[in-house]
Short mmCIF file of N, CA, C and O in Angstrom, two decimals:
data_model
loop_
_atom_site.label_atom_id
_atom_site.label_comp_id
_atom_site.label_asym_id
_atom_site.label_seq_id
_atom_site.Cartn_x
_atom_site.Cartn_y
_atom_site.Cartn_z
N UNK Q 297 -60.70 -42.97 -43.19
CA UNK Q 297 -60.52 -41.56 -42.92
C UNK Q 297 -59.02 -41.27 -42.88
O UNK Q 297 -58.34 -41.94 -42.11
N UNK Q 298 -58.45 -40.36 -43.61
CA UNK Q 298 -57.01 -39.90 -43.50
C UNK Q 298 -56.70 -39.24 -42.19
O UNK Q 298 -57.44 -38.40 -41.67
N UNK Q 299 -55.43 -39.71 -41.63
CA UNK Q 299 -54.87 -39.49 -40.38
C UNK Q 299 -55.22 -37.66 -40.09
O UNK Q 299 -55.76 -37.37 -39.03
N UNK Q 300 -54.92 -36.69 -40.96
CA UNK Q 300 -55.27 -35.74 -41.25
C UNK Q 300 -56.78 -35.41 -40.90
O UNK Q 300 -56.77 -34.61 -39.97
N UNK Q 301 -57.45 -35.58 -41.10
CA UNK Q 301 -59.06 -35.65 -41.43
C UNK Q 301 -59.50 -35.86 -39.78
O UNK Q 301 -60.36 -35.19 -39.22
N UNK Q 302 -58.67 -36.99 -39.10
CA UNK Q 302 -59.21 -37.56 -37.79
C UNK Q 302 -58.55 -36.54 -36.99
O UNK Q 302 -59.13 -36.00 -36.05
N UNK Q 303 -57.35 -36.25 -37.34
CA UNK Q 303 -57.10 -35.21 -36.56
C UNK Q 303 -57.61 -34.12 -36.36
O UNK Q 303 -57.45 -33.58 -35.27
N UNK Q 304 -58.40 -33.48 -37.44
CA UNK Q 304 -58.55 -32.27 -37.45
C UNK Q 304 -60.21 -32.84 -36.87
O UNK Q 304 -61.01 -31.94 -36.62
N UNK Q 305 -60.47 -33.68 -36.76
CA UNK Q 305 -61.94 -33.97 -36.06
C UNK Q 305 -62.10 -34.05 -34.29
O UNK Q 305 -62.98 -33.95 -33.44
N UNK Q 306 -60.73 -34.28 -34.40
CA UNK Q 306 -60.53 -34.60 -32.67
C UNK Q 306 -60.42 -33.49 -32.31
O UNK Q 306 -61.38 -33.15 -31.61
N UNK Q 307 -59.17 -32.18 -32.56
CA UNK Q 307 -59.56 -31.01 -32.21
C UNK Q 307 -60.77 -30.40 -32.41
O UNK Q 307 -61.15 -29.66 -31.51
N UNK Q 308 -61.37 -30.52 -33.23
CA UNK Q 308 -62.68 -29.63 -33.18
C UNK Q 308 -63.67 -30.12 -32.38
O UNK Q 308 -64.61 -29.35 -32.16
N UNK Q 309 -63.71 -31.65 -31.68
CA UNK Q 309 -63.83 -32.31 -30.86
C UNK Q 309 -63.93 -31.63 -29.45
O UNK Q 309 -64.78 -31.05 -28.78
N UNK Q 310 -62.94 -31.92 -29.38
CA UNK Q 310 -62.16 -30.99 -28.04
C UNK Q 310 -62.33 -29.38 -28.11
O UNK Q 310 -62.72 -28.82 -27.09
N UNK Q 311 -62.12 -28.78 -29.02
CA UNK Q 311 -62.68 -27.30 -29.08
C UNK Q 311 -64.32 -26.86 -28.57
O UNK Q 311 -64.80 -25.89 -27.98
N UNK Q 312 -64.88 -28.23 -29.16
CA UNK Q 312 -66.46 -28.14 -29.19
C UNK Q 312 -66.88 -28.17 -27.72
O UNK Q 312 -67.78 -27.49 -27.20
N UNK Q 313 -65.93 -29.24 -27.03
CA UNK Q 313 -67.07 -29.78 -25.92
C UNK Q 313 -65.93 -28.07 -24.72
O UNK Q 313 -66.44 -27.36 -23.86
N UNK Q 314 -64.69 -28.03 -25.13
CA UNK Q 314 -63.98 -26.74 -24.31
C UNK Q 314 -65.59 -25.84 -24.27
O UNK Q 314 -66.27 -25.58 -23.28
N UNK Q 315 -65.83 -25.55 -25.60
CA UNK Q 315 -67.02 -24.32 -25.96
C UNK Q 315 -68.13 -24.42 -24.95
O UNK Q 315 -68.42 -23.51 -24.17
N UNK Q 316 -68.86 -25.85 -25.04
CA UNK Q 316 -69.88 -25.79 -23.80
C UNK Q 316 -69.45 -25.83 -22.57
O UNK Q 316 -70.44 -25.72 -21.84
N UNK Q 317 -68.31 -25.95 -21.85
CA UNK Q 317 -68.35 -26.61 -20.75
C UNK Q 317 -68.04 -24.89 -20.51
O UNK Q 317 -68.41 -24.36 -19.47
N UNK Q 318 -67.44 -24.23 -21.42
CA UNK Q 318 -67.13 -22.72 -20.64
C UNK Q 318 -68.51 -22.18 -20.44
O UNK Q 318 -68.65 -21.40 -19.49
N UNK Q 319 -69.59 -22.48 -21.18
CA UNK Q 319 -70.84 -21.95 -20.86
C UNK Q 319 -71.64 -22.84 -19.86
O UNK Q 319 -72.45 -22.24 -19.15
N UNK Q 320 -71.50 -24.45 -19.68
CA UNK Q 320 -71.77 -24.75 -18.29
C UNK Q 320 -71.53 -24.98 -16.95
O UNK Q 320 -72.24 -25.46 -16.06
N UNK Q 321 -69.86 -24.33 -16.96
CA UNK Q 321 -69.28 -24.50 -15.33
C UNK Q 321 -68.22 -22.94 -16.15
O UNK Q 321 -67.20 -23.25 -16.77
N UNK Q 322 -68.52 -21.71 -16.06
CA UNK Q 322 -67.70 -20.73 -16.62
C UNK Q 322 -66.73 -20.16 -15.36
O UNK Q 322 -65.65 -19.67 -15.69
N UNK Q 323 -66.97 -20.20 -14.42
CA UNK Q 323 -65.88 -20.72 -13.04
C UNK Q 323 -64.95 -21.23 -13.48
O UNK Q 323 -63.90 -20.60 -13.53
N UNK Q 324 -65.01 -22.48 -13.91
CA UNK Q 324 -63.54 -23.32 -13.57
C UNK Q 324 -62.47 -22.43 -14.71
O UNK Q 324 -61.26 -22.28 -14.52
N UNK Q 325 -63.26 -21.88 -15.95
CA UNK Q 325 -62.07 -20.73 -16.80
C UNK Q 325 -61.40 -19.42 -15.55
O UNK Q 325 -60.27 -18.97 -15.43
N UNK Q 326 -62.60 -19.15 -14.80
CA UNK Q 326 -61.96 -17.65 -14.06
C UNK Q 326 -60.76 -17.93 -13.88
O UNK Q 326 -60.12 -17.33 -14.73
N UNK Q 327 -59.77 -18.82 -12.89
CA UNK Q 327 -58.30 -18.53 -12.95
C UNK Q 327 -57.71 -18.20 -14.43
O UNK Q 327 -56.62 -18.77 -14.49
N UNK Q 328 -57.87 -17.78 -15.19
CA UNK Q 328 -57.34 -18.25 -16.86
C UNK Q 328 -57.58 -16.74 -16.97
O UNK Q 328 -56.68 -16.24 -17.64
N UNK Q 329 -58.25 -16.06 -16.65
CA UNK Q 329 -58.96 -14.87 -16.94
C UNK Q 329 -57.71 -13.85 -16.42
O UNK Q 329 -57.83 -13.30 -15.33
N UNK Q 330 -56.72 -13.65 -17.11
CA UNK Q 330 -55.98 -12.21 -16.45
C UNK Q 330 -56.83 -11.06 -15.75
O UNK Q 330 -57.58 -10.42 -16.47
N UNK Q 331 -56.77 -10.78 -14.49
CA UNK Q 331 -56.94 -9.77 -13.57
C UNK Q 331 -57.26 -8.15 -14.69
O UNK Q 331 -58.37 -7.70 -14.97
N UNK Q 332 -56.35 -7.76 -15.00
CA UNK Q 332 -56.27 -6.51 -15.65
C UNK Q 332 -57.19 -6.80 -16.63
O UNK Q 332 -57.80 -5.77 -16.92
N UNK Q 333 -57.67 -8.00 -17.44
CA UNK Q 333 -58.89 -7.34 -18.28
C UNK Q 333 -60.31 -7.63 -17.90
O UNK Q 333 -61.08 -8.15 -18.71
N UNK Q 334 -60.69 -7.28 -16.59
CA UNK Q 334 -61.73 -7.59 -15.53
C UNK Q 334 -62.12 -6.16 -15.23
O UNK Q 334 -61.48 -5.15 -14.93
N UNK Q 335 -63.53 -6.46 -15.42
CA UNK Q 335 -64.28 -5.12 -14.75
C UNK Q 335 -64.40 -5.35 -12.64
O UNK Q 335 -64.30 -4.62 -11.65
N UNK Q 336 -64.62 -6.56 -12.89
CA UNK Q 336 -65.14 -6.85 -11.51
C UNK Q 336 -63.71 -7.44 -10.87
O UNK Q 336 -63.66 -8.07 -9.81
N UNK Q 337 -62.80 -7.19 -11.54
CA UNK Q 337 -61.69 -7.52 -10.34
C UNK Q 337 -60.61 -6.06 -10.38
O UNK Q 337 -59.56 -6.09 -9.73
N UNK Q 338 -60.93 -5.03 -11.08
CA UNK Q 338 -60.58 -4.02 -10.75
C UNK Q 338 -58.90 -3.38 -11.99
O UNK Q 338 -57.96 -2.60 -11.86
N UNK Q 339 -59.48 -4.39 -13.11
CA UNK Q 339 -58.40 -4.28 -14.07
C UNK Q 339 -58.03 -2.89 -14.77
O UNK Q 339 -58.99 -2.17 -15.05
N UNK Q 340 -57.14 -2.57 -14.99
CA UNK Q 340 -56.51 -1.75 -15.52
C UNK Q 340 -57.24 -1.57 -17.10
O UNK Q 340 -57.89 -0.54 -17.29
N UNK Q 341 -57.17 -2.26 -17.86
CA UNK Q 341 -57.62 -2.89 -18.32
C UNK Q 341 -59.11 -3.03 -18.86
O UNK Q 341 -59.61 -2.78 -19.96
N UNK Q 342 -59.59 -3.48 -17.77
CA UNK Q 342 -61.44 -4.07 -17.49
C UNK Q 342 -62.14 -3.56 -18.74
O UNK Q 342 -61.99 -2.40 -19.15
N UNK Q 343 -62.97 -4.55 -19.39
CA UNK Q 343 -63.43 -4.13 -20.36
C UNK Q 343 -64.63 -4.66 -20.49
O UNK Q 343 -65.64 -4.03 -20.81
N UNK Q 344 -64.55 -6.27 -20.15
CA UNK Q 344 -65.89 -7.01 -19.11
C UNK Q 344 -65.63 -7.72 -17.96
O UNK Q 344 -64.43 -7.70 -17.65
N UNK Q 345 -66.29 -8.31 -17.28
CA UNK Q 345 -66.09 -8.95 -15.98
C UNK Q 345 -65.78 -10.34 -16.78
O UNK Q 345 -66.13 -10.76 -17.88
N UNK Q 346 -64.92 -10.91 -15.68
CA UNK Q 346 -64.26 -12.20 -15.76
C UNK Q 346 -65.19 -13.32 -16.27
O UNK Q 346 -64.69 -14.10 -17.07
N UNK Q 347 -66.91 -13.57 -15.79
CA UNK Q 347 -67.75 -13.99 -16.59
C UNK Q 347 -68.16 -14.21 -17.90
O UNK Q 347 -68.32 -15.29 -18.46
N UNK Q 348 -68.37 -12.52 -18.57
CA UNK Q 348 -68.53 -12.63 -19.37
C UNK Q 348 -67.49 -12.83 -20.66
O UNK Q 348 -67.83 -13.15 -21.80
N UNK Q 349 -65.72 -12.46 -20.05
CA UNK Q 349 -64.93 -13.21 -20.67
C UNK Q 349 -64.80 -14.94 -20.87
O UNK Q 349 -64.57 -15.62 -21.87
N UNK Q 350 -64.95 -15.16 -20.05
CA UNK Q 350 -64.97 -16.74 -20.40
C UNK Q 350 -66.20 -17.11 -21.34
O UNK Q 350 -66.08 -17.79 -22.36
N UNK Q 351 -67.49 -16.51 -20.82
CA UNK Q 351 -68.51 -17.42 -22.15
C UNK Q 351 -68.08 -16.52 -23.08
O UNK Q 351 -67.58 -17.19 -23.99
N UNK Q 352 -67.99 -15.01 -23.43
CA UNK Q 352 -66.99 -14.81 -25.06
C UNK Q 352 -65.93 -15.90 -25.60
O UNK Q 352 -65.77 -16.34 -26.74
N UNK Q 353 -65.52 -16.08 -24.85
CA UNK Q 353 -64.61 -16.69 -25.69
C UNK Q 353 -65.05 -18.43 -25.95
O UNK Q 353 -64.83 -19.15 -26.92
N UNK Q 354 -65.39 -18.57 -25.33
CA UNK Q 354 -66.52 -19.71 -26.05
C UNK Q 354 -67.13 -19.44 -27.95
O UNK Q 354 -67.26 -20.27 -28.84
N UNK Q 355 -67.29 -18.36 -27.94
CA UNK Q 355 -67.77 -18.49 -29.19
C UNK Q 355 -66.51 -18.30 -30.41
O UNK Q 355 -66.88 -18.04 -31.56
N UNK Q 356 -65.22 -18.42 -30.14
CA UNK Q 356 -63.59 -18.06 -31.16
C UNK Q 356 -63.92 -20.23 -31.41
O UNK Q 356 -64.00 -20.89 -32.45
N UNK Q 357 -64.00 -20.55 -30.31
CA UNK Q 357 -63.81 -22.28 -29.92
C UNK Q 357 -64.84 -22.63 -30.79
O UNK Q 357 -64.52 -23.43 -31.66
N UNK Q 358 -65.98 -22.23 -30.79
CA UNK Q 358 -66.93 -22.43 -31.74
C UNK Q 358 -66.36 -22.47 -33.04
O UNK Q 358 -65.99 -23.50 -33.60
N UNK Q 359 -66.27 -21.05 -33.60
CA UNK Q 359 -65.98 -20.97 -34.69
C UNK Q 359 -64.28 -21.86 -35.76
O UNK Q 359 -64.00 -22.23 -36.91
N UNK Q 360 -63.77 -21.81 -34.68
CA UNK Q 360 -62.44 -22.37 -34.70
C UNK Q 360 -62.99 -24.19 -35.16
O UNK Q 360 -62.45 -24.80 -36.08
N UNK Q 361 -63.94 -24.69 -34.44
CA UNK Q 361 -63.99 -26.21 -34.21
C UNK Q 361 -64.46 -26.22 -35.63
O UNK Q 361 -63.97 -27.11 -36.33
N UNK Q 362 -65.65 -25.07 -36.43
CA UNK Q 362 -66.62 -25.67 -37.61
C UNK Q 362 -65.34 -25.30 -38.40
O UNK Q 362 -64.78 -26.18 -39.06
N UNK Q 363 -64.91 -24.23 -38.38
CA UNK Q 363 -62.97 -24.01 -39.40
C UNK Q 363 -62.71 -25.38 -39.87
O UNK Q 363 -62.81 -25.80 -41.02
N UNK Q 364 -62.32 -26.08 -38.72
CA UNK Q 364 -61.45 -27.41 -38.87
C UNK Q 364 -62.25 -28.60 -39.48
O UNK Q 364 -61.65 -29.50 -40.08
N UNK Q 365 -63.28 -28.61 -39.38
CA UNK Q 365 -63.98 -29.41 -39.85
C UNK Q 365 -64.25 -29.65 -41.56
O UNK Q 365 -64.52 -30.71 -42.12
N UNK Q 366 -64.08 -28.40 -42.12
CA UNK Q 366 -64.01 -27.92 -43.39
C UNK Q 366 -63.44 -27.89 -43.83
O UNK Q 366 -62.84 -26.82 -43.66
N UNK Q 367 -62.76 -28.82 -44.96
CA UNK Q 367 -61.42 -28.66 -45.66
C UNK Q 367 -61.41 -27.24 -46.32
O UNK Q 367 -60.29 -26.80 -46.06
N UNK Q 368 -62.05 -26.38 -46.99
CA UNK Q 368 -61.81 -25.30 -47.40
C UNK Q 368 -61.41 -24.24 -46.18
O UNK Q 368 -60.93 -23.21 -46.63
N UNK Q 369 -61.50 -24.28 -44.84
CA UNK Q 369 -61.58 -23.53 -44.55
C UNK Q 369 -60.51 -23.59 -43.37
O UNK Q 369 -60.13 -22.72 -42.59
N UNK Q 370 -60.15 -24.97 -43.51
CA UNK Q 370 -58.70 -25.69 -42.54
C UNK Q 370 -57.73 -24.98 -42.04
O UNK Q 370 -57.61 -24.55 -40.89
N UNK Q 371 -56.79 -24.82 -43.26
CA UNK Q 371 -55.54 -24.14 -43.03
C UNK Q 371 -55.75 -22.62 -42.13
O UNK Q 371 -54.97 -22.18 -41.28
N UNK Q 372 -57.00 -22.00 -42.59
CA UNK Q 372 -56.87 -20.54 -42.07
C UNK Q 372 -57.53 -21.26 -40.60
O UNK Q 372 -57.22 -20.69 -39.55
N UNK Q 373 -58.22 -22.20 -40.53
CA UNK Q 373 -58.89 -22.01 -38.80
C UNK Q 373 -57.66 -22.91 -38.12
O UNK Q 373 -57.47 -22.93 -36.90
N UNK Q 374 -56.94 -23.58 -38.97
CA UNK Q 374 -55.86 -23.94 -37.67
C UNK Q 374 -55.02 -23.22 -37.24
O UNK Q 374 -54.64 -23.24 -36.07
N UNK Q 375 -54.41 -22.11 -38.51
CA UNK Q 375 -53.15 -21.26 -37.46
C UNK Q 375 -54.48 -19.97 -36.67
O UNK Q 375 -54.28 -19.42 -35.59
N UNK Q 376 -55.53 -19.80 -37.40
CA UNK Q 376 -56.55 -19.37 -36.14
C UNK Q 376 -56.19 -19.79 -34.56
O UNK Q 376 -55.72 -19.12 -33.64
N UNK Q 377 -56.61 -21.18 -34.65
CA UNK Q 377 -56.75 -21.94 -33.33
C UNK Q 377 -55.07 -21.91 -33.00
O UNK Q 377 -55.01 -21.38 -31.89
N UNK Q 378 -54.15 -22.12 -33.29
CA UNK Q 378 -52.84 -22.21 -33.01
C UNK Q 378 -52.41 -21.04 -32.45
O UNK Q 378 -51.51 -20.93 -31.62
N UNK Q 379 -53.37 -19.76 -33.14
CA UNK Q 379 -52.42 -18.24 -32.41
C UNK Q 379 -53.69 -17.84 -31.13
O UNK Q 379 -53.58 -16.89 -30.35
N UNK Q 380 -54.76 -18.75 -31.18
CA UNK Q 380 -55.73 -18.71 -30.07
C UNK Q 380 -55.05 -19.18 -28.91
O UNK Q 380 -55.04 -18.59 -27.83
N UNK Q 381 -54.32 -20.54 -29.21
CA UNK Q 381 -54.04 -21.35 -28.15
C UNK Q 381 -52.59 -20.65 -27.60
O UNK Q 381 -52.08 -20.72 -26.48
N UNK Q 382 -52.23 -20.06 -28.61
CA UNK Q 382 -50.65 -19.13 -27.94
C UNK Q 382 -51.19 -17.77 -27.19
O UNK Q 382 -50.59 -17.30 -26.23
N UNK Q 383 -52.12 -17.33 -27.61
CA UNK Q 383 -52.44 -16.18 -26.64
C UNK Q 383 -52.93 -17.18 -25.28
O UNK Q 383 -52.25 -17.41 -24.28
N UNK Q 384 -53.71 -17.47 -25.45
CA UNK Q 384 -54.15 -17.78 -23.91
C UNK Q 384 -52.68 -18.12 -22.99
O UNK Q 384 -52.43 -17.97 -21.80
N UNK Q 385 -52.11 -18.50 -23.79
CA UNK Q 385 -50.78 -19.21 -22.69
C UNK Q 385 -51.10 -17.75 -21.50
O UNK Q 385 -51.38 -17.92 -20.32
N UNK Q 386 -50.99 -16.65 -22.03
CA UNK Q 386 -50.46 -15.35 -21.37
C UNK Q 386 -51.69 -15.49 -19.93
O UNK Q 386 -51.50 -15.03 -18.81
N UNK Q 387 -52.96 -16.28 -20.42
CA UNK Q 387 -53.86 -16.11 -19.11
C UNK Q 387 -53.41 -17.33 -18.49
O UNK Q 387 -53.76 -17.15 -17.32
N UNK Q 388 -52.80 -18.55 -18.55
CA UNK Q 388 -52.21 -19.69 -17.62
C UNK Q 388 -50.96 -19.22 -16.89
O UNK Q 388 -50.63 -19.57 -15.75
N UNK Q 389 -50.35 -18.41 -17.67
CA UNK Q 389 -49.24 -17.96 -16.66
C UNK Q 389 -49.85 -17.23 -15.92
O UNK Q 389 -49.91 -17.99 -14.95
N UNK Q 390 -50.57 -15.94 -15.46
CA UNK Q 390 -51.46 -15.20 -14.66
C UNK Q 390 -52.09 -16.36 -13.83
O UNK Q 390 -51.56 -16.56 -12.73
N UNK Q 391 -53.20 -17.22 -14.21
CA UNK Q 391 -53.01 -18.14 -13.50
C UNK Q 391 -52.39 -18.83 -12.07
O UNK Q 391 -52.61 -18.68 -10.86
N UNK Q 392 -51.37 -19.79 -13.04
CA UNK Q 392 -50.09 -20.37 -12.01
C UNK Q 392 -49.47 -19.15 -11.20
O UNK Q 392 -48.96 -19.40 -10.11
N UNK Q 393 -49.47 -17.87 -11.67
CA UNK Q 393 -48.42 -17.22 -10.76
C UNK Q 393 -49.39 -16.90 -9.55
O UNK Q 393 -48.91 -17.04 -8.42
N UNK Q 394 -50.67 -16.50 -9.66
CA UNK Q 394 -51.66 -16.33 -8.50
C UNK Q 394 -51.51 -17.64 -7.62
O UNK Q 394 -51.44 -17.65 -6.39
N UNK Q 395 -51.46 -18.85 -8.56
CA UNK Q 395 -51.88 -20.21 -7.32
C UNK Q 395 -50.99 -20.14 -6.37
O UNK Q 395 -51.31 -20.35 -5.20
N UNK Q 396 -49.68 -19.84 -6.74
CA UNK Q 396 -48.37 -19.71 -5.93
C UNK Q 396 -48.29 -18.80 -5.41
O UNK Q 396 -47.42 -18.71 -4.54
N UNK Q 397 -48.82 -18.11 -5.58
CA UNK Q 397 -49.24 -16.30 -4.58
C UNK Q 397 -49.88 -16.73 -2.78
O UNK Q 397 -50.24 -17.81 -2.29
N UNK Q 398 -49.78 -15.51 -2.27
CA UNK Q 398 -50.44 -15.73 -0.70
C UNK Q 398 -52.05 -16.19 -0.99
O UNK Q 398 -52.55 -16.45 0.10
N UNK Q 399 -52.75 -16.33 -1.77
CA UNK Q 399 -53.86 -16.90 -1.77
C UNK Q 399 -53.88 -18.13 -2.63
O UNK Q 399 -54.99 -18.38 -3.09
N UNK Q 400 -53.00 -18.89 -2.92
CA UNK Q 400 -53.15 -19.69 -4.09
C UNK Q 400 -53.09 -20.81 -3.28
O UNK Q 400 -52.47 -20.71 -2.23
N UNK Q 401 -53.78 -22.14 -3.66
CA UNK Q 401 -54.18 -23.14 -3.05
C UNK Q 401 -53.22 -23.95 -3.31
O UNK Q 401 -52.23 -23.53 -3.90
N UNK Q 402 -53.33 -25.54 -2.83
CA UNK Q 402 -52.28 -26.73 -3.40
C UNK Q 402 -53.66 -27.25 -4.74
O UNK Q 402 -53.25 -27.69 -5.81
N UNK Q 403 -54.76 -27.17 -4.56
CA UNK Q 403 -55.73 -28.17 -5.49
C UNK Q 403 -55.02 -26.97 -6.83
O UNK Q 403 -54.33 -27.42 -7.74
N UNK Q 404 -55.41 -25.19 -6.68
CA UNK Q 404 -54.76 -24.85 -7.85
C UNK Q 404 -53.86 -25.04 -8.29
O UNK Q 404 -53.81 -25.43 -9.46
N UNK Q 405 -52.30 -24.78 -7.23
CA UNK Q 405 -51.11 -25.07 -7.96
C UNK Q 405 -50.91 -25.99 -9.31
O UNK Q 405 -50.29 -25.98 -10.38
N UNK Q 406 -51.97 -26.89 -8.47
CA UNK Q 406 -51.59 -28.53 -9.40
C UNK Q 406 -52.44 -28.29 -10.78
O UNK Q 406 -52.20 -28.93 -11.81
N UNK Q 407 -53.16 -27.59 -10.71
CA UNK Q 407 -54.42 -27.57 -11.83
C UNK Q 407 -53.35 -26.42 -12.76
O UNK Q 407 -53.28 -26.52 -13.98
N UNK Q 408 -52.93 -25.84 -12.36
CA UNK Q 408 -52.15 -24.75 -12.84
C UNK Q 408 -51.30 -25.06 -13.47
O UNK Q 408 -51.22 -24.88 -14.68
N UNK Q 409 -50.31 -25.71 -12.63
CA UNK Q 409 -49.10 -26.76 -13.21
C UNK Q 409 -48.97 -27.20 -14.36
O UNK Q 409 -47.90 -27.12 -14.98
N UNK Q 410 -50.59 -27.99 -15.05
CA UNK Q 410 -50.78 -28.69 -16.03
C UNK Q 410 -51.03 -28.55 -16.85
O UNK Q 410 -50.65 -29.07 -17.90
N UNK Q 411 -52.13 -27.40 -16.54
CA UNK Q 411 -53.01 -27.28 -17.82
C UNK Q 411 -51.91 -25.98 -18.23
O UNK Q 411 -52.35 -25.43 -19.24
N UNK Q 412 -50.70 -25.36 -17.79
CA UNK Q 412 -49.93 -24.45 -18.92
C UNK Q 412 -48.87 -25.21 -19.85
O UNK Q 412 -48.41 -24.63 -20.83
N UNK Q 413 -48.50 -26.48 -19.54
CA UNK Q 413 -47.54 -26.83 -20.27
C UNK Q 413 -48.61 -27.42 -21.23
O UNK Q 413 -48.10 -27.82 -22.27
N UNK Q 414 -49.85 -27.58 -21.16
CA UNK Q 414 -50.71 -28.24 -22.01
C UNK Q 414 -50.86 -27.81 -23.66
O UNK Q 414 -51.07 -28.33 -24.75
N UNK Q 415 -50.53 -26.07 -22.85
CA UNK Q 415 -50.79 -25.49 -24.19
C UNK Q 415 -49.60 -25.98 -25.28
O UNK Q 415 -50.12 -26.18 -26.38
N UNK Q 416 -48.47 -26.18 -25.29
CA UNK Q 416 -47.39 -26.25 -26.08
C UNK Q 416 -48.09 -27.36 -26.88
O UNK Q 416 -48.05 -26.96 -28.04
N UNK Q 417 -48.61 -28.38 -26.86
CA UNK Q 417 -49.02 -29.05 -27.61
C UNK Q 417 -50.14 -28.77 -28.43
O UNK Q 417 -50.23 -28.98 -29.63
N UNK Q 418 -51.03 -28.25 -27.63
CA UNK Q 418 -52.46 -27.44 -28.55
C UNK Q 418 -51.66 -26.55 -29.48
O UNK Q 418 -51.92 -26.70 -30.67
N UNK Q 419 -50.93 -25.84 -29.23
CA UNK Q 419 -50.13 -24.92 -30.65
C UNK Q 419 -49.79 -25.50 -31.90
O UNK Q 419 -49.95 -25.30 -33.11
N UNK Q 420 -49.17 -26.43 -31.03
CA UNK Q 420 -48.37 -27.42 -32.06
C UNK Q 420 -49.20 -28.39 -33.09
O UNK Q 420 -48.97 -28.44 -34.30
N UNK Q 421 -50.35 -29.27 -32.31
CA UNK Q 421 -51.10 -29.62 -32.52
C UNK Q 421 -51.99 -29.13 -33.72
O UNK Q 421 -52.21 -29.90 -34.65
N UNK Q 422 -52.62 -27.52 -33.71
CA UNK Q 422 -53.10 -26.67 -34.25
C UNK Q 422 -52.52 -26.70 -35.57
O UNK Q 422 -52.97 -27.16 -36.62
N UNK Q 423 -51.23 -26.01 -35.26
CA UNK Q 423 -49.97 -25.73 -36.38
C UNK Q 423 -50.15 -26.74 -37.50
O UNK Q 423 -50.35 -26.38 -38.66
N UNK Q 424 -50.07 -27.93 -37.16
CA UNK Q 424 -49.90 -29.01 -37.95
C UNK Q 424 -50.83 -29.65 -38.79
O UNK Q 424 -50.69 -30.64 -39.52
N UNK Q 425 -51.97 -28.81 -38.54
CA UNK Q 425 -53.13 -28.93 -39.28
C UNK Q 425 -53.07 -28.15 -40.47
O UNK Q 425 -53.60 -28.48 -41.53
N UNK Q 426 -52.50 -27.22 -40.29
CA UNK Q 426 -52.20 -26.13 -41.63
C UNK Q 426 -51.90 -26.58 -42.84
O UNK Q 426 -52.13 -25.96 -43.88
N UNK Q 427 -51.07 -28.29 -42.70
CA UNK Q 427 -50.57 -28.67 -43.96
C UNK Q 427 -51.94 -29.40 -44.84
O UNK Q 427 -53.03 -29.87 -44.53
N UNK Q 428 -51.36 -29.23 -45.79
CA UNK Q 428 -52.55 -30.03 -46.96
C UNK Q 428 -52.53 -32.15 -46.49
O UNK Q 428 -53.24 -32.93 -47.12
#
C-alpha cells in the first residue's frame, strides 16, 4: 500500500469512528459547540440546540471519511476535511476559554488544552492529502 493510500485510510479511520462516537456519547462534543449557535443555550445565533449540532455534524465526518477513501474524489475531500478541521478550531477556542471561565473545571481545562492544539495537525494532516 503507498504511504499515501495508508494515510488517507487512517484519516478516514479516525473521521469514521469521530462520526459514531458523536452519535454515541454526543455530550462529550457539547463543550466544542459555540454558545451563540445554540437554541437551548440562548445564542444569538441559535439555529439548533447544541445536540442536534453535534450529531449534524457527524454526517460532513461521514462524508469527508468515504471522500478520502476514493482516489477520484481525494484531493476535493481533503482540503474539504482540512477547511472542516480549521473551522472547528473557532468551537475549541469557545471551548478552552469557558474551561478557564468561573465555571470551568481542572478535568476541562486539561481536555481543552489538548484537543485545540490538536487541530493544527488535522489541517495539516488533511492538507497533505491533496497531493497526487
Amino acid at each position: 500500500m503507498k504511504p499515501r493510500t495508508a494515510s488517507a485510510l487512517a484519516l478516514a479511520a479516525l473521521l469514521g469512528a469521530s462520526a459514531i462516537n458523536h452519535v454515541r456519547d454526543p455530550a462529550f462534543y457539547y463543550p466544542v459547540v459555540p454558545r451563540v449557535l445554540c437554541t437551548d443555550k440562548g445564542g444569538r445565533l441559535g439555529l439548533m440546540t447544541r445536540r442536534n449540532w453535534v450529531l449534524a455534524s457527524a454526517a460532513p465526518e461521514v462524508l469527508a471519511a468515504v471522500g478520502l477513501l476514493l482516489p477520484g474524489t481525494r484531493k476535493a475531500a481533503a482540503t474539504a476535511t482540512a477547511v472542516m478541521f480549521a473551522g472547528f478550531t473557532a468551537g475549541h477556542v469557545s471551548a478552552l476559554r469557558r474551561a478557564f471561565g468561573a465555571g470551568g473545571t481542572r478535568a476541562a481545562r486539561r481536555i481543552h488544552a489538548v484537543r485545540l492544539p490538536l487541530q493544527l495537525p488535522l489541517v495539516v494532516w488533511a492538507w497533505r492529502l491533496r497531493r497526487p
